[in-house]
Tab-separated table of C-alpha atoms in Angstrom:
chain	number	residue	atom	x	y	z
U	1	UNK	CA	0.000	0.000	0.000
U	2	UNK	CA	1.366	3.574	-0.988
U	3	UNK	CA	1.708	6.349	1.673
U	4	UNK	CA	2.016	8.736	-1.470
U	5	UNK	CA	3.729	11.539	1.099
U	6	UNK	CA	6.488	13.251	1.042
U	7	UNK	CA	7.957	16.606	2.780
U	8	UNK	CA	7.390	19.384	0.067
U	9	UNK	CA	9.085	22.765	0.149
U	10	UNK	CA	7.127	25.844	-1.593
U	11	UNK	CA	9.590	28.056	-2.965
U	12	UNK	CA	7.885	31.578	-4.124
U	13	UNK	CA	9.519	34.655	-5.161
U	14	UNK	CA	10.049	35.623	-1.441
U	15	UNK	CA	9.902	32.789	0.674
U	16	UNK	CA	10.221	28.866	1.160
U	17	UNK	CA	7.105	27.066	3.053
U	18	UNK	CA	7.352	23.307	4.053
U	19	UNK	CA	4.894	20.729	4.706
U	20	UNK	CA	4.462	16.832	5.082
U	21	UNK	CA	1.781	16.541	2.065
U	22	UNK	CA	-0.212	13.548	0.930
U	23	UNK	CA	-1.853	13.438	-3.050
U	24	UNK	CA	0.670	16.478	-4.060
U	25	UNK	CA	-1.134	15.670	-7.674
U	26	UNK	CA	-4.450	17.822	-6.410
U	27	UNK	CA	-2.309	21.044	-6.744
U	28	UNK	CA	-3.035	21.228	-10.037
U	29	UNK	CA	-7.079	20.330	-9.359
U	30	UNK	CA	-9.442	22.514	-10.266
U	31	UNK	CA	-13.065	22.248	-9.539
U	32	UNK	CA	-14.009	23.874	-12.084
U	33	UNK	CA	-11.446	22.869	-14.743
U	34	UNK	CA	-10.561	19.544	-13.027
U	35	UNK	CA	-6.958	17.857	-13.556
U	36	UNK	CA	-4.732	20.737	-15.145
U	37	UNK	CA	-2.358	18.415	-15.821
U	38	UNK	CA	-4.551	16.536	-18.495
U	39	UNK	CA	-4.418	19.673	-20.204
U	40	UNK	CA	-1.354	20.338	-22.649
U	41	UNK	CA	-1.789	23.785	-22.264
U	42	UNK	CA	-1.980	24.351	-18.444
U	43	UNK	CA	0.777	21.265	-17.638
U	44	UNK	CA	2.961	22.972	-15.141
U	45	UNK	CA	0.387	25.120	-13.612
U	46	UNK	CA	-0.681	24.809	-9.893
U	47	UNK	CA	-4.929	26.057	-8.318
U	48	UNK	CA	-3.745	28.917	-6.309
U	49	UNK	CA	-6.240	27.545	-3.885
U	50	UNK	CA	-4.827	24.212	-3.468
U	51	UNK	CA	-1.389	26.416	-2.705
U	52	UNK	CA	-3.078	28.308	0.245
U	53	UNK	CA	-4.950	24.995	0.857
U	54	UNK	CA	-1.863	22.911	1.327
U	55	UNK	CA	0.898	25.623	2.597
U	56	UNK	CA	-1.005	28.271	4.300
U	57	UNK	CA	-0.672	27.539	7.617
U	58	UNK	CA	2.644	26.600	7.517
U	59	UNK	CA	5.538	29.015	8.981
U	60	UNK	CA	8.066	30.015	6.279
U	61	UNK	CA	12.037	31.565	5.899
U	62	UNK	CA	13.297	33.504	3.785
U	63	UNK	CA	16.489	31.429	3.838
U	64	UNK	CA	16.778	27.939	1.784
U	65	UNK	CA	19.041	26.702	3.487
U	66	UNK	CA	17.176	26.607	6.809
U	67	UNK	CA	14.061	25.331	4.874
U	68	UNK	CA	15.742	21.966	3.188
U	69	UNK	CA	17.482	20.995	6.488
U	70	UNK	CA	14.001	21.316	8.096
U	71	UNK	CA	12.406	19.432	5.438
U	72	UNK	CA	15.640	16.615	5.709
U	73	UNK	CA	15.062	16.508	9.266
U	74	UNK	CA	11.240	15.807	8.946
U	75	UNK	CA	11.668	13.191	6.413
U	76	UNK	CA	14.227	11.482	8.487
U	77	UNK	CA	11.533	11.577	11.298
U	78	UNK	CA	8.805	9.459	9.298
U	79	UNK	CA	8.490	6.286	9.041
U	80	UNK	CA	7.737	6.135	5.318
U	81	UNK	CA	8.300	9.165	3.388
U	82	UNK	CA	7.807	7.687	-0.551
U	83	UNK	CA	8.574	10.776	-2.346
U	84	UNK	CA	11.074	12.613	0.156
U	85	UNK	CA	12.070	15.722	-0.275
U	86	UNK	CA	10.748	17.608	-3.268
U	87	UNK	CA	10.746	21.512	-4.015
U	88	UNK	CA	7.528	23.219	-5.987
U	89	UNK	CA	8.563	26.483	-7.610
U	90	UNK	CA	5.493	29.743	-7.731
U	91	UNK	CA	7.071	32.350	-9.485
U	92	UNK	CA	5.261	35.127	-6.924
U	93	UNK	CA	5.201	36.571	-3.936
U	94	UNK	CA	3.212	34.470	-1.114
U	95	UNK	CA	0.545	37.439	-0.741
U	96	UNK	CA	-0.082	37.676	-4.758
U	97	UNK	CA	-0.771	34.080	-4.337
U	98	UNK	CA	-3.209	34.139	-1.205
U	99	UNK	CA	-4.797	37.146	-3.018
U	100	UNK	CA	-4.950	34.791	-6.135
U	101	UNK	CA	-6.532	32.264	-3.914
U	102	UNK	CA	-9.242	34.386	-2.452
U	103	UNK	CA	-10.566	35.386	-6.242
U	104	UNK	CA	-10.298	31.856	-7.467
U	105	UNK	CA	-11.810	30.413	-4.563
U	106	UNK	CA	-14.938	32.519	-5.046
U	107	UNK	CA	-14.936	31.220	-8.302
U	108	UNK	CA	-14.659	27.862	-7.411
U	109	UNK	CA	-17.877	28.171	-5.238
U	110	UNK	CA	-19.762	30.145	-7.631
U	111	UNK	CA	-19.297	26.690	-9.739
U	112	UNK	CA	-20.287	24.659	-7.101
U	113	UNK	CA	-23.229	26.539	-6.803
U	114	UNK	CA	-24.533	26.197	-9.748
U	115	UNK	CA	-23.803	22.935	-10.581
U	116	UNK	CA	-25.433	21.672	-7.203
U	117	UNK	CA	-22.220	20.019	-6.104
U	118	UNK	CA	-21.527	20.200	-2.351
U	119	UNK	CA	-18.088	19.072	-1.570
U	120	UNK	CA	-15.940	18.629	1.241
U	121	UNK	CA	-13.524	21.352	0.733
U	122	UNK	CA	-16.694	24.201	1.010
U	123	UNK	CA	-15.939	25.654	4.298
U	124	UNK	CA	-12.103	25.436	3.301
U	125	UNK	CA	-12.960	27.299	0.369
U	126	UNK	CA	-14.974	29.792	1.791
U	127	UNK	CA	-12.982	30.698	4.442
U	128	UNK	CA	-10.065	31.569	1.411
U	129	UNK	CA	-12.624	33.343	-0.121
U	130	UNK	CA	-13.188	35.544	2.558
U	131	UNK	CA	-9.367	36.070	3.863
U	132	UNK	CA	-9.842	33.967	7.404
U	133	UNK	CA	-8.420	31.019	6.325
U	134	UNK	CA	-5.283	30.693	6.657
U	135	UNK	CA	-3.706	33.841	7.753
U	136	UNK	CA	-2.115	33.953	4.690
U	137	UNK	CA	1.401	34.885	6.847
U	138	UNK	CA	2.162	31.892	9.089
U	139	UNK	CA	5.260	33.391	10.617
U	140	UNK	CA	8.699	32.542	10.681
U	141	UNK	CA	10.141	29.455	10.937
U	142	UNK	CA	12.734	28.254	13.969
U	143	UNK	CA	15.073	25.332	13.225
U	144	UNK	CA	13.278	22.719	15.678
């Protein structure tokens, strides 16, 4: 049976963010365009509220050398980490993306909405959409 985790480092124009992640594939899921990824043209692209979903809460540095040894050091703490250390690259600033989030989020309900779905991530979603969830800062992070 597959753990499909690994310790994942967001590295955006102004800071790095890591997290112990499961299904990293659903950063590039859309509700209302589904699997990017399937799509030639969007390959490469990650949901902005997945991002905030996934890394928002998490503390971040502004130094990368402070974020991989954290990420090493939680890896070498689990007891199965299949996909170990891996680094996604956002080419912008942490607050363009959480103020990406918030529009796309609204979006993402809007579709919901109308097309009578009601899924689990609805609270999550709303709570992006309106700026209370996360913080969108986290704070900074201390080497444990």
């Amino acid at each position: 049976m597959s753990t499909d985790n690994g310790i994942y480092i967001l590295k955006t124009k102004d800071q790095y963010r890591v997290a112990h992640l499961q299904a990293i594939d659903r950063i590039a899921w859309s509700f209302i365009d589904g699997n990017l990824q399937n799509d030639e043209a969007a390959r490469g692209r990650y949901v902005p509220t997945r991002v905030v979903e996934m890394w928002g809460n998490c503390k971040y540095t502004r130094d990368r050398n402070l974020a991989f040894t954290i990420a090493h050091k939680w890896a070498g703490s689990l007891l199965v980490c299949e996909y170990g250390v891996n680094v996604i690259v956002y080419n912008k600033m942490w607050k363009h993306i959480v103020n990406d989030a918030k529009k796309y989020a609204k979006k993402e309900l809007e579709y919901l909405k109308k097309s009578g779905k009601n899924d689990w991530n609805v609270a999550i979603l709303q709570n992006i959409a309106n700026g209370s969830y996360p913080d969108g800062h986290g704070g900074a992070l201390r080497f444990p």
